[in-house]
Amino acid sequence: MNKTNLITKIKTEPNIRNRFVAGLVDYIIIYTVTFILIYAIGEPNDEGGYSLNGLPALIPIIFWLIMTVGLEIGFGATLGNLLVGLKAIPKNGTKRKLTFGESFKRHLLDPIDMFFFGLVGIITIKNTDLNQRVGDLWAKTIVVPIKSQTELK
């Protein structure tokens, strides 16, 4: 089966609610662990809070990288996407997991896509032919239901 036929059989849908829930789940986990780390190993600062300085400040960044990029390239989806039955694949429809670069590009733009409660992401998903958010456009990826991948086997 050539790539052109494969892409026509993969149905992309906006899945706004599922994608919102997936992002919410992922980032609740990331923020919770980050705040716990800050209070557990952080140092008190002059403003009455805690902060991470030096090498410990890299721990939340590494955790974010593992939770988003690591899980996506290792298992094909983040925890949130697995929970709602979605996965990201290359835009050309190739049945493979994303590369590090593709996944990193997608998630590096999460703050833009999630700006103002996800409004930027919702607008781009609804106004692109393949229902892509800004990160997907840059990384050349699409988000599809996991079941669509199993139907193609």
PDB file of C-alpha atoms in Angstrom, residues 73-145:
ATOM      1  CA  ILE A  73       8.423   8.036  21.140  1.00  0.00           C
ATOM      2  CA  GLY A  74       8.486   5.007  23.429  1.00  0.00           C
ATOM      3  CA  PHE A  75       4.805   4.045  23.584  1.00  0.00           C
ATOM      4  CA  GLY A  76       3.365   6.033  20.686  1.00  0.00           C
ATOM      5  CA  ALA A  77       1.352   8.384  22.922  1.00  0.00           C
ATOM      6  CA  THR A  78       1.495  10.368  26.143  1.00  0.00           C
ATOM      7  CA  LEU A  79      -0.470   9.144  29.175  1.00  0.00           C
ATOM      8  CA  GLY A  80      -3.279  11.595  28.437  1.00  0.00           C
ATOM      9  CA  ASN A  81      -3.516  10.521  24.805  1.00  0.00           C
ATOM     10  CA  LEU A  82      -3.512   6.844  25.780  1.00  0.00           C
ATOM     11  CA  LEU A  83      -6.306   7.550  28.258  1.00  0.00           C
ATOM     12  CA  VAL A  84      -8.550   9.089  25.574  1.00  0.00           C
ATOM     13  CA  GLY A  85      -7.478   6.751  22.749  1.00  0.00           C
ATOM     14  CA  LEU A  86      -5.445   9.108  20.586  1.00  0.00           C
ATOM     15  CA  LYS A  87      -1.935   9.039  19.170  1.00  0.00           C
ATOM     16  CA  ALA A  88       0.256  11.287  17.076  1.00  0.00           C
ATOM     17  CA  ILE A  89       1.721   9.978  13.835  1.00  0.00           C
ATOM     18  CA  PRO A  90       3.669  11.550  10.957  1.00  0.00           C
ATOM     19  CA  LYS A  91       1.529  13.673   8.631  1.00  0.00           C
ATOM     20  CA  ASN A  92       2.301  11.379   5.688  1.00  0.00           C
ATOM     21  CA  GLY A  93       0.351   8.615   7.456  1.00  0.00           C
ATOM     22  CA  THR A  94       3.284   6.267   7.940  1.00  0.00           C
ATOM     23  CA  LYS A  95       2.447   3.723  10.633  1.00  0.00           C
ATOM     24  CA  ARG A  96       5.353   4.385  12.966  1.00  0.00           C
ATOM     25  CA  LYS A  97       6.051   6.118  16.233  1.00  0.00           C
ATOM     26  CA  LEU A  98       7.236   9.693  16.077  1.00  0.00           C
ATOM     27  CA  THR A  99      10.928  10.476  16.059  1.00  0.00           C
ATOM     28  CA  PHE A 100      12.496  12.473  18.874  1.00  0.00           C
ATOM     29  CA  GLY A 101      12.564  15.586  16.681  1.00  0.00           C
ATOM     30  CA  GLU A 102       8.919  15.308  15.639  1.00  0.00           C
ATOM     31  CA  SER A 103       7.705  14.778  19.180  1.00  0.00           C
ATOM     32  CA  PHE A 104       9.972  17.476  20.618  1.00  0.00           C
ATOM     33  CA  LYS A 105       8.713  20.029  18.081  1.00  0.00           C
ATOM     34  CA  ARG A 106       5.076  19.147  18.873  1.00  0.00           C
ATOM     35  CA  HIS A 107       5.502  19.606  22.594  1.00  0.00           C
ATOM     36  CA  LEU A 108       7.860  22.567  22.504  1.00  0.00           C
ATOM     37  CA  LEU A 109       4.908  24.577  21.207  1.00  0.00           C
ATOM     38  CA  ASP A 110       2.456  23.292  23.855  1.00  0.00           C
ATOM     39  CA  PRO A 111       2.507  26.661  25.685  1.00  0.00           C
ATOM     40  CA  ILE A 112       1.360  28.409  22.493  1.00  0.00           C
ATOM     41  CA  ASP A 113      -1.331  25.800  21.772  1.00  0.00           C
ATOM     42  CA  MET A 114      -2.575  25.914  25.353  1.00  0.00           C
ATOM     43  CA  PHE A 115      -2.584  29.710  25.572  1.00  0.00           C
ATOM     44  CA  PHE A 116      -5.790  31.139  27.006  1.00  0.00           C
ATOM     45  CA  PHE A 117      -7.235  27.750  27.993  1.00  0.00           C
ATOM     46  CA  GLY A 118      -6.308  26.131  24.691  1.00  0.00           C
ATOM     47  CA  LEU A 119      -7.962  28.716  22.469  1.00  0.00           C
ATOM     48  CA  VAL A 120      -5.008  28.887  20.050  1.00  0.00           C
ATOM     49  CA  GLY A 121      -4.950  25.090  19.722  1.00  0.00           C
ATOM     50  CA  ILE A 122      -8.714  24.862  19.277  1.00  0.00           C
ATOM     51  CA  ILE A 123      -8.737  27.536  16.568  1.00  0.00           C
ATOM     52  CA  THR A 124      -5.903  25.905  14.616  1.00  0.00           C
ATOM     53  CA  ILE A 125      -7.395  22.403  14.982  1.00  0.00           C
ATOM     54  CA  LYS A 126     -10.755  23.593  13.660  1.00  0.00           C
ATOM     55  CA  ASN A 127      -9.224  25.572  10.772  1.00  0.00           C
ATOM     56  CA  THR A 128      -6.671  23.151   9.329  1.00  0.00           C
ATOM     57  CA  ASP A 129      -7.495  20.379   6.861  1.00  0.00           C
ATOM     58  CA  LEU A 130      -5.903  17.655   8.998  1.00  0.00           C
ATOM     59  CA  ASN A 131      -7.064  19.078  12.363  1.00  0.00           C
ATOM     60  CA  GLN A 132      -3.554  20.052  13.430  1.00  0.00           C
ATOM     61  CA  ARG A 133      -2.550  22.384  16.227  1.00  0.00           C
ATOM     62  CA  VAL A 134       0.432  24.743  15.922  1.00  0.00           C
ATOM     63  CA  GLY A 135       2.866  22.121  17.258  1.00  0.00           C
ATOM     64  CA  ASP A 136       1.550  19.531  14.800  1.00  0.00           C
ATOM     65  CA  LEU A 137       1.927  21.943  11.898  1.00  0.00           C
ATOM     66  CA  TRP A 138       5.571  22.611  12.762  1.00  0.00           C
ATOM     67  CA  ALA A 139       6.386  18.941  13.399  1.00  0.00           C
ATOM     68  CA  LYS A 140       4.379  17.721  10.377  1.00  0.00           C
ATOM     69  CA  THR A 141       2.306  15.351  12.518  1.00  0.00           C
ATOM     70  CA  ILE A 142      -1.372  14.501  12.903  1.00  0.00           C
ATOM     71  CA  VAL A 143      -3.384  13.108  15.797  1.00  0.00           C
ATOM     72  CA  VAL A 144      -5.596  10.119  15.070  1.00  0.00           C
ATOM     73  CA  PRO A 145      -7.679   7.685  17.107  1.00  0.00           C
TER      74      PRO A 145
END
